[in-house]
Short mmCIF file of C-alpha atoms and ligand atoms in Angstrom, two decimals:
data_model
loop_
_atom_site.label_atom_id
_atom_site.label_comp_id
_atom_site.label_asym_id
_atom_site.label_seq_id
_atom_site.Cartn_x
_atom_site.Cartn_y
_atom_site.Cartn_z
CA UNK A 1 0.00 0.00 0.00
CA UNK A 2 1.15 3.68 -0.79
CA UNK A 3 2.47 5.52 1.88
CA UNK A 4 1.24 9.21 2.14
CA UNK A 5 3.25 12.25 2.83
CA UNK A 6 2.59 15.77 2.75
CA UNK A 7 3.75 19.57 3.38
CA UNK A 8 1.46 21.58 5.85
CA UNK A 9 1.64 25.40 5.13
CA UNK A 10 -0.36 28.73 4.83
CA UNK A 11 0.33 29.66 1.72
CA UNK A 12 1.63 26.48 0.62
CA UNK A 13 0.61 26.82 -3.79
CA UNK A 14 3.76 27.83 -4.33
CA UNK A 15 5.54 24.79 -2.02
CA UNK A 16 8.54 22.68 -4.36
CA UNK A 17 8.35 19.71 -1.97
CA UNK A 18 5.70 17.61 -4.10
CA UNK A 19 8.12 17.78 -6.45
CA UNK A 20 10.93 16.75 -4.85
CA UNK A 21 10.14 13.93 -2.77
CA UNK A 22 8.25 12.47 -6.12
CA UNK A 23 11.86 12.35 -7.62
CA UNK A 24 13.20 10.83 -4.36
CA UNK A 25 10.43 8.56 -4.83
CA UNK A 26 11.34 7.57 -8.57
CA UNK A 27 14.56 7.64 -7.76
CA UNK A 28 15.04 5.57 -4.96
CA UNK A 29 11.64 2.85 -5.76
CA UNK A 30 9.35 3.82 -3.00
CA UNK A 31 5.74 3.94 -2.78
CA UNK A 32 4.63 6.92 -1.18
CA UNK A 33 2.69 9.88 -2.37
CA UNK A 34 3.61 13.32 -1.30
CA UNK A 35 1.10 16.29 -1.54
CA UNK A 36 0.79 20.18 -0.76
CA UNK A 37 -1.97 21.14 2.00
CA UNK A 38 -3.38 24.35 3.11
CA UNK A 39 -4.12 24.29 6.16
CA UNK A 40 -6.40 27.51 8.14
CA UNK A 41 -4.15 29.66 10.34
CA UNK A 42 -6.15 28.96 13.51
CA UNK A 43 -6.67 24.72 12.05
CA UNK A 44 -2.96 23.36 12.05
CA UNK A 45 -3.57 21.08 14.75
CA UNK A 46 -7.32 19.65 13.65
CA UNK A 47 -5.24 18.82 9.96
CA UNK A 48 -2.75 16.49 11.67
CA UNK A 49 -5.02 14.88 13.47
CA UNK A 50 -7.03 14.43 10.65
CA UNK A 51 -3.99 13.26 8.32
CA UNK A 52 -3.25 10.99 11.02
CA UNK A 53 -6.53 9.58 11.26
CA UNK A 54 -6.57 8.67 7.55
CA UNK A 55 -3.31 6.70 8.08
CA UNK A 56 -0.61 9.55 6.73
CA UNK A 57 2.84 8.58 7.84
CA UNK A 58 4.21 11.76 8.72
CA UNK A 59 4.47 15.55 7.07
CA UNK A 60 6.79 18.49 6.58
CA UNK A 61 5.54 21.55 8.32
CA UNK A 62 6.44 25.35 6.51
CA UNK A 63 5.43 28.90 7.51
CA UNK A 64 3.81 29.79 9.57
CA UNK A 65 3.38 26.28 11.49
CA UNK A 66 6.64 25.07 12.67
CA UNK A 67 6.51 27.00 16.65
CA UNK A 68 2.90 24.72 16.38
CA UNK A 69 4.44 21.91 15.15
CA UNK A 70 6.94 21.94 17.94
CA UNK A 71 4.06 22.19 20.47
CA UNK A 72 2.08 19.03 19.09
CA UNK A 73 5.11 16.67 18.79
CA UNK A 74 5.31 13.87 21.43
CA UNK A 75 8.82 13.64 21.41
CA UNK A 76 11.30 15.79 19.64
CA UNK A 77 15.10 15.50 18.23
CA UNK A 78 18.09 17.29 19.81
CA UNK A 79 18.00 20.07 16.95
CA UNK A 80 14.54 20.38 16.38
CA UNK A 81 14.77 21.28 20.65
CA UNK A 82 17.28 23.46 19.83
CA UNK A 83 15.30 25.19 17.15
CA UNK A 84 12.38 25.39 19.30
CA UNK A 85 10.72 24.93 15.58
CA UNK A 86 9.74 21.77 13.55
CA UNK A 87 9.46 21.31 9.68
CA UNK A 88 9.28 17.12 10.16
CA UNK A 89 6.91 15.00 11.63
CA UNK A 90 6.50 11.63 11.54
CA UNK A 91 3.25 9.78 12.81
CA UNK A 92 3.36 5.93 14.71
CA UNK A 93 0.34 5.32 16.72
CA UNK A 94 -0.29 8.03 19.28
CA UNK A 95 3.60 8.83 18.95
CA UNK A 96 4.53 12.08 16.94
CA UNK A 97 8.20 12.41 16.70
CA UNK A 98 9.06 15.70 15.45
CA UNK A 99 12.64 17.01 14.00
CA UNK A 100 13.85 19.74 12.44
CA UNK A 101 15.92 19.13 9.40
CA UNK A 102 16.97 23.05 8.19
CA UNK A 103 19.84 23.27 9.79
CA UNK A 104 21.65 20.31 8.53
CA UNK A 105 20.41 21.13 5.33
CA UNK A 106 21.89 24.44 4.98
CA UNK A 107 25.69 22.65 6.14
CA UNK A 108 25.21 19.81 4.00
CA UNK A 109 24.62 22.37 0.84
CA UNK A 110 27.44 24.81 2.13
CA UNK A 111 29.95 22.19 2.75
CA UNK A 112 28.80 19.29 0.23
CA UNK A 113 27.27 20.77 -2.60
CA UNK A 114 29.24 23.61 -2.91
CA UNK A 115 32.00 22.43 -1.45
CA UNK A 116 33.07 25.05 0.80
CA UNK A 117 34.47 23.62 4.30
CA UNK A 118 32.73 25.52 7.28
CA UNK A 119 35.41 24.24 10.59
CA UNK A 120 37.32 27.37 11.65
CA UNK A 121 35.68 29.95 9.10
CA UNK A 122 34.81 33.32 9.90
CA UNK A 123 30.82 32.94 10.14
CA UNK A 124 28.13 35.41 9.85
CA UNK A 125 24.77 34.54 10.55
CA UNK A 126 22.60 37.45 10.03
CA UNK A 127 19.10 37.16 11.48
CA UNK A 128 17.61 35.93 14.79
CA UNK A 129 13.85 34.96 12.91
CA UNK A 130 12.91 31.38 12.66
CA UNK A 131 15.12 30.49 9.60
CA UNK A 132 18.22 31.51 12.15
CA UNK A 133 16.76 29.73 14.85
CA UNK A 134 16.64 26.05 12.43
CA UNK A 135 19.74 26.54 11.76
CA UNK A 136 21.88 27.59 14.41
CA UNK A 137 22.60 24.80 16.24
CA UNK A 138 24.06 22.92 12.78
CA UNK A 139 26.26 25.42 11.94
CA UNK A 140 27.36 26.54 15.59
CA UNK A 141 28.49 22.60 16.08
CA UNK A 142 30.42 23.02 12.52
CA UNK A 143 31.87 26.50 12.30
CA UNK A 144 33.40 25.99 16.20
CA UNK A 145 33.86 29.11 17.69
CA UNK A 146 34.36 32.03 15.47
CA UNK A 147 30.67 32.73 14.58
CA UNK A 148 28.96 36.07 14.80
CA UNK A 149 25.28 36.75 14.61
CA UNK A 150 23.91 40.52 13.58
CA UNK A 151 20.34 41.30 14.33
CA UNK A 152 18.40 44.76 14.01
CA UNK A 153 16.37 43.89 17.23
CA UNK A 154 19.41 43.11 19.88
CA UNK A 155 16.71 41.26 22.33
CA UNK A 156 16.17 38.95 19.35
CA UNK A 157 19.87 38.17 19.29
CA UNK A 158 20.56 38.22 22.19
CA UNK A 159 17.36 35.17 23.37
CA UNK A 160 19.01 33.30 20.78
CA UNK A 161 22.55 33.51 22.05
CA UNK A 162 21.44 32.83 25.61
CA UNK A 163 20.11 29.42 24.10
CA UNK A 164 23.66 28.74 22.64
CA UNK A 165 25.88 30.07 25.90
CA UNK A 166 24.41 27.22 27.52
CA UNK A 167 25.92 24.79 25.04
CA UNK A 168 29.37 26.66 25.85
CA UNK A 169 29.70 28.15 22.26
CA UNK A 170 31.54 31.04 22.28
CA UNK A 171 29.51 33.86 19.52
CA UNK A 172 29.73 37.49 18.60
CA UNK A 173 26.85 39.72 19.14
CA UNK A 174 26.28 42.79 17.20
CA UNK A 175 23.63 45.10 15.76
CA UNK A 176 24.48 46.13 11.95
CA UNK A 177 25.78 49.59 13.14
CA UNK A 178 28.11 48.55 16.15
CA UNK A 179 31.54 50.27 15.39
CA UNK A 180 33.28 47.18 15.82
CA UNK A 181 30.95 45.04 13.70
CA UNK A 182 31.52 47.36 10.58
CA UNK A 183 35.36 46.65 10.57
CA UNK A 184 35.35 42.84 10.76
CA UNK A 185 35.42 40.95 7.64
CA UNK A 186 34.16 36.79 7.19
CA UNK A 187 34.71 34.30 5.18
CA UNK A 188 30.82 32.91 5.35
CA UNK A 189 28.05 35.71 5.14
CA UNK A 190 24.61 33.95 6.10
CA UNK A 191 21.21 35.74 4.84
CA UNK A 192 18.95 34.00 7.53
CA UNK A 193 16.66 37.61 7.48
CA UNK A 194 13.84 38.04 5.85
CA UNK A 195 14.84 41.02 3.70
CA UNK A 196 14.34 39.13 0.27
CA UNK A 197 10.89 38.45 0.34
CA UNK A 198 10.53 42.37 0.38
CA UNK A 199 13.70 43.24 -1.96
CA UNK A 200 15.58 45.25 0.90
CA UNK A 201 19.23 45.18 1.56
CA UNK A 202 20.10 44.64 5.39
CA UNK A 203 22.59 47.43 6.54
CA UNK A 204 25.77 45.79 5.52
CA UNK A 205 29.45 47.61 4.78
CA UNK A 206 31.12 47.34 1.69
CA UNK A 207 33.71 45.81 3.70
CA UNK A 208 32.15 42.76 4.94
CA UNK A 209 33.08 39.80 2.60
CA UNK A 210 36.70 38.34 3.32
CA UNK A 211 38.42 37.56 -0.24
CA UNK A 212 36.66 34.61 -1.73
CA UNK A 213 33.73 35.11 0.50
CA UNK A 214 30.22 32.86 0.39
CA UNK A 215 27.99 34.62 0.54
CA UNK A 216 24.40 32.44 1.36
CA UNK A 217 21.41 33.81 0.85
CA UNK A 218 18.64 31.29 2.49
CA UNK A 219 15.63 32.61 0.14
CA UNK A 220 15.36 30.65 -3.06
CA UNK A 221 13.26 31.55 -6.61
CA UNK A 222 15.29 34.78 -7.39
CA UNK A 223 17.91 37.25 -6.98
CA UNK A 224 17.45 38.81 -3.39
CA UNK A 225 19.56 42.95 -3.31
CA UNK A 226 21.73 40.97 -0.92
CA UNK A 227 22.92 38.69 -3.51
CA UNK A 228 23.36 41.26 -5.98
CA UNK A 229 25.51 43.27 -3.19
CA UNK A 230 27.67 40.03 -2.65
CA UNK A 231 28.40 40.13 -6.13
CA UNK A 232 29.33 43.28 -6.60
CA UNK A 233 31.80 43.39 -3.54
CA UNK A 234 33.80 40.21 -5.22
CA UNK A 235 31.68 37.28 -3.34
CA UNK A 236 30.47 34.11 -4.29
CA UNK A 237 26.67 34.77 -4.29
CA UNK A 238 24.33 31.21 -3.84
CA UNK A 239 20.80 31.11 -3.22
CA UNK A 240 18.80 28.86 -0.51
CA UNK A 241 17.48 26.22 -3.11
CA UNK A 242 19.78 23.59 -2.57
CA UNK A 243 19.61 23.81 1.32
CA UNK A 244 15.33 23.09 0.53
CA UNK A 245 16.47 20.13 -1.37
CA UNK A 246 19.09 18.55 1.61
CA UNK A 247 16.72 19.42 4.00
CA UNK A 248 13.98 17.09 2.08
CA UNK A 249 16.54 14.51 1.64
CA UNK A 250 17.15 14.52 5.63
CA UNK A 251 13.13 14.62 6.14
CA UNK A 252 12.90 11.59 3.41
CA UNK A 253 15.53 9.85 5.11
CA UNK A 254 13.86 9.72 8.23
CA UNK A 255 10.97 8.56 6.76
CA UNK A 256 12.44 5.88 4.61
CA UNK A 257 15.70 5.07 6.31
CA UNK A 258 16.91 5.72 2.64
CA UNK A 259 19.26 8.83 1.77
CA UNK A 260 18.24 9.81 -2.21
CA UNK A 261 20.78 11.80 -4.52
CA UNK A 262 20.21 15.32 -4.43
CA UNK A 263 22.95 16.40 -7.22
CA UNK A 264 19.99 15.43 -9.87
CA UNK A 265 16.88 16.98 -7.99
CA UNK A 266 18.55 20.19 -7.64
CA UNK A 267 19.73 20.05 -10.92
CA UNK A 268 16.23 18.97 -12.43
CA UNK A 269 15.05 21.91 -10.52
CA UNK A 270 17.76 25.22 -11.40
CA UNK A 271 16.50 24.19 -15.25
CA UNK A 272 12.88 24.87 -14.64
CA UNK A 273 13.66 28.62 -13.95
P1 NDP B 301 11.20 35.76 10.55
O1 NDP B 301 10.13 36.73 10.28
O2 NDP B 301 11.08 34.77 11.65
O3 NDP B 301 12.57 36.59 10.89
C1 NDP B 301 12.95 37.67 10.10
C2 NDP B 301 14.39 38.09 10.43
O4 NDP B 301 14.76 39.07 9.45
C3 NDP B 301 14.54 38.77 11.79
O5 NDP B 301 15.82 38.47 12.33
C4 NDP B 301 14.42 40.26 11.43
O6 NDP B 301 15.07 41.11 12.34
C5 NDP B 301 15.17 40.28 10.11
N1 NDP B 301 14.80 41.44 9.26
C6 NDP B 301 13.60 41.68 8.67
N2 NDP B 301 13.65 42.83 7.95
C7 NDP B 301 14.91 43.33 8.11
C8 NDP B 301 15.60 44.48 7.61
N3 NDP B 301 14.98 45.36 6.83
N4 NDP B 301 16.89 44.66 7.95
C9 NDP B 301 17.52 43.77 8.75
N5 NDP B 301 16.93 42.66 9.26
C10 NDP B 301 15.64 42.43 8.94
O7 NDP B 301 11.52 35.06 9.13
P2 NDP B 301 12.12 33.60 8.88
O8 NDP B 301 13.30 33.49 9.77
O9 NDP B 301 11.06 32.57 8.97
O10 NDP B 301 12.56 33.61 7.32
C11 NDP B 301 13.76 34.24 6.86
C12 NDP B 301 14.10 33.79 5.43
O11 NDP B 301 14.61 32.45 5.40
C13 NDP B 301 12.93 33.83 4.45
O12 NDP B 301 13.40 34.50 3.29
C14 NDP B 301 12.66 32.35 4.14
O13 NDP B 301 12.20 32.20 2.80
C15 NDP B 301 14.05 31.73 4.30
N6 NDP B 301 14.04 30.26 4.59
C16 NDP B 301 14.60 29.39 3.67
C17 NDP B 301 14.63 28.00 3.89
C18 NDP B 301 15.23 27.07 2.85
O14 NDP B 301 15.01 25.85 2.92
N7 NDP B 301 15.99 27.56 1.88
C19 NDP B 301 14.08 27.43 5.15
C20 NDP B 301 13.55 28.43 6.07
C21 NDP B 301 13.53 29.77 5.78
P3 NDP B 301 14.32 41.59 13.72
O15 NDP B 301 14.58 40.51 14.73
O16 NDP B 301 14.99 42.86 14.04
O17 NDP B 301 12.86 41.74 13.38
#
């Protein structure tokens, strides 16, 4: 019998997942369907308990539902605790184990994909939203112990760090226009803001990228002014696509104790734009 999969989101038209875990699917010979759901803002937990009711075998959870998500789960992962946020949920009788697989998506495309080794780097992470939160515990574990976060709000930044202090990682703290901030240079520049979906530029210097910078922009679909800025000022500018592929393969993984390619998918998927 097919097993059924789906992403829970509001909006969720526009979601690439059905496509992607169908080509894990053919790719790897497993029976499972995988489908996009709308769910109502104030109905996210009704729709898992009626997915689960008609025998789905777990979901990925996007905006605005992963806090939620982390709420309803039974038991949770390390990271996904961590994150206080969950994107992956899988269902066994009453039991809803719930993970979050962002932040080892975003390594695995920095360091696999593109090849770019993270240990010892100067890190950036700019951000202190929900994207930064999925993420942060991945990369702090990776990068070790140079890592700086920048966040307009400083109480944002600042929870966030407190969360991280505990697991003894030394990180930077600084608002965009802290003196010292605006002389430091990195390796690894991080876009984990939300400043693409509204075409804005956060308040970087012209100064920031370190020669043969990355600069990673976590948005996917188009060129975000932060990319374009990156490029201009001599950096390698990538966009977020390939971290929503890895972080499928991780959710499909846990679902199907089987890892799929992602070189192809992500391929398959830059030629449709
Ligand atoms: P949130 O709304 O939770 O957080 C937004 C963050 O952006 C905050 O840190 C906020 O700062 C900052 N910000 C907003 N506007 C500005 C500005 N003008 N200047 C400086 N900082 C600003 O959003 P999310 O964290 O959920 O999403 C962030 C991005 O990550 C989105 O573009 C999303 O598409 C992407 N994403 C990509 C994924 C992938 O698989 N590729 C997975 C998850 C997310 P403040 O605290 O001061 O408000």
């Amino acid at each position: 019998m097919t097993d059924r999969y789906a992403v829970i989101g509001n909006p969720i038209s526009h979601s690439k997942s059905p496509q992607i875990h169908k080509m894990f699917a053919e790719q790897t010979g497993q029976d499972i369907s995988y489908e996009a759901i709308l769910a109502p803002l104030d109905g996210f937990a009704a729709k898992i308990e009626e997915l689960r009711k008609a025998g789905y075998k777990g979901c990925n959870v996007t905006v605005p539902f992963k806090f939620e998500a982390f709420q309803l789960a039974t038991n949770r992962s390390k990271r996904a605790e961590a994150a206080k946020a969950v994107n992956t949920l899988q269902f066994d009788g009453s039991r809803i184990f719930g993970d979050n697989t962002d932040g080892v998506g975003l390594v695995r495309d920095i360091q696999v994909n593109l090849e770019f080794p993270l240990k010892n780097r100067r890190v950036l992470l700019m951000g202190a939203g929900g994207a930064a939160y999925g993420v942060a515990l991945p990369l702090f574990d990776i990068v070790g112990s140079d890592l700086t976060v920048v966040n307009r709000t400083i109480e944002k930044a600042n929870e966030m760090i407190q969360a991280f202090e505990i697991r003894g990682t030394l990180v930077s703290l600084y608002r965009y226009d802290d003196g010292a901030f605006r002389v430091r240079d990195f390796q690894v520049v991080i876009n984990a803001t939300s400043t693409g979906l509204s075409d804005e530029m956060p308040p970087l210097p012209d100064t920031i990228f370190a020669r043969g910078a990355l600069a990673y922009e976590m948005m996917y679909g188009r060129e975000t002014p932060f990319m374009k800025f990156a490029r201009e000022h001599g950096a390698r500018a990538v966009d977020g696509l390939g971290m929503l592929v890895e972080q499928a393969a991780e959710s499909f993984f846990i679902w199907r104790g089987i890892r799929p390619e992602t070189a192809p998918v992500i391929s398959a998927l830059r030629k449709q734009r």
